[in-house]
C-alpha cells in the first residue's frame, strides 16, 4: 500500500528553538495535511495544503506543499513547552463529489521541548 | 457542540475474546471513518461510512473485523475473535458532506481513541 515516510521519528529540543519535519511519498496526493496529537487525545488538524508549491502559515507553524506533490514539510518557530506531542503528516486524494476519501498518515514525529 | 466520542477509552481482553468499540460522530456528520494505530507506527485507515453505507472498506484487515453504522448515526467496530496483533489505538473520525462539491480537503474530526490490548 501507499506509504508516507516521515522524518525525523523524534526530536528533543530546547524551548525557543525552531523545528522542522518532513514527509515524502512515492505517489501524488491532491492535499497534504499536518496533524498534532496530544496525549490521550485524537489528532487535531493544524494546517491543510491544497496546491503544489503552496506555503501556508498558522501562527508559529509554517507548512509547504512540495512542487512534485509528493512531499511536504512543517516548521515550528520559537518552540514552547506546549508544542510537545506527536505530529503527523497525512495525504488525501479528493475524488470530488460530496465525500472525500481516507487519509494516509506518516509514522509521526515525537516532539519533546525542554524548558 | 460535542466532539467525536468513543467508548470505551481502554479495553483489555484475552486472545479469542470479542470486543465491540463504539463511535459517536459529531451530530450531522455523514462521513465516519475508522483508523487504527499500532504502537509506534502510522495511523492506518480501516473504513469509511457515508451515512449508513460503507463507502470504502479497503483497510479492514480481515473478516474478524465487522463495522456497522445502522441508521447512519453511531458506529460500532467488532473484533471477533481478537488476536494479539489487533492491539493498538482505534480512532474514529467524522466530517460533514461536501454539499457544494468544492475540491477542498474535509476536516476530519478525531475522537480520543480506544486503546485495545489483547493478551
Short mmCIF file of N, CA and C in Angstrom, two decimals, chain A residues 18 45-47 55-63 74-80 83:
data_model
loop_
_atom_site.label_atom_id
_atom_site.label_comp_id
_atom_site.label_asym_id
_atom_site.label_seq_id
_atom_site.Cartn_x
_atom_site.Cartn_y
_atom_site.Cartn_z
N UNK A 18 13.83 26.43 16.75
CA UNK A 18 12.95 26.13 15.62
C UNK A 18 13.00 24.63 15.31
N UNK A 45 -6.26 18.76 13.42
CA UNK A 45 -5.71 19.37 12.20
C UNK A 45 -5.05 20.71 12.51
N UNK A 46 -3.80 20.87 12.02
CA UNK A 46 -3.06 22.12 12.19
C UNK A 46 -3.11 22.95 10.91
N UNK A 47 -2.74 22.32 9.81
CA UNK A 47 -2.63 23.04 8.53
C UNK A 47 -3.04 22.10 7.41
N UNK A 55 2.52 27.63 0.28
CA UNK A 55 3.15 27.84 1.59
C UNK A 55 2.10 28.47 2.49
N UNK A 56 1.80 27.84 3.60
CA UNK A 56 0.73 28.30 4.48
C UNK A 56 1.23 28.40 5.91
N UNK A 57 0.82 29.46 6.60
CA UNK A 57 1.20 29.64 8.00
C UNK A 57 -0.02 29.63 8.90
N UNK A 58 0.21 29.17 10.12
CA UNK A 58 -0.82 29.18 11.16
C UNK A 58 -0.10 29.52 12.46
N UNK A 59 -0.01 30.82 12.77
CA UNK A 59 0.76 31.24 13.93
C UNK A 59 2.24 30.96 13.72
N UNK A 60 2.81 30.19 14.66
CA UNK A 60 4.24 29.88 14.56
C UNK A 60 4.51 28.69 13.63
N UNK A 61 3.47 28.12 13.06
CA UNK A 61 3.61 26.97 12.18
C UNK A 61 3.58 27.40 10.72
N UNK A 62 4.47 26.82 9.94
CA UNK A 62 4.50 27.06 8.50
C UNK A 62 4.65 25.71 7.82
N UNK A 63 3.85 25.48 6.78
CA UNK A 63 3.94 24.22 6.05
C UNK A 63 3.95 24.51 4.56
N UNK A 74 6.89 20.75 7.58
CA UNK A 74 6.28 21.58 8.61
C UNK A 74 7.39 22.20 9.45
N UNK A 75 7.34 23.50 9.63
CA UNK A 75 8.27 24.20 10.51
C UNK A 75 7.52 24.80 11.68
N UNK A 76 8.12 24.70 12.86
CA UNK A 76 7.60 25.36 14.05
C UNK A 76 8.67 26.31 14.52
N UNK A 77 8.35 27.57 14.63
CA UNK A 77 9.35 28.54 15.06
C UNK A 77 9.18 28.85 16.55
N UNK A 78 10.31 29.16 17.18
CA UNK A 78 10.32 29.57 18.59
C UNK A 78 9.47 28.64 19.44
N UNK A 79 9.87 27.38 19.51
CA UNK A 79 9.07 26.36 20.19
C UNK A 79 8.83 26.71 21.66
N UNK A 80 7.69 26.25 22.16
CA UNK A 80 7.30 26.43 23.55
C UNK A 80 6.91 25.07 24.11
N UNK A 83 4.16 22.80 22.71
CA UNK A 83 4.30 22.21 21.37
C UNK A 83 4.57 20.71 21.46
#
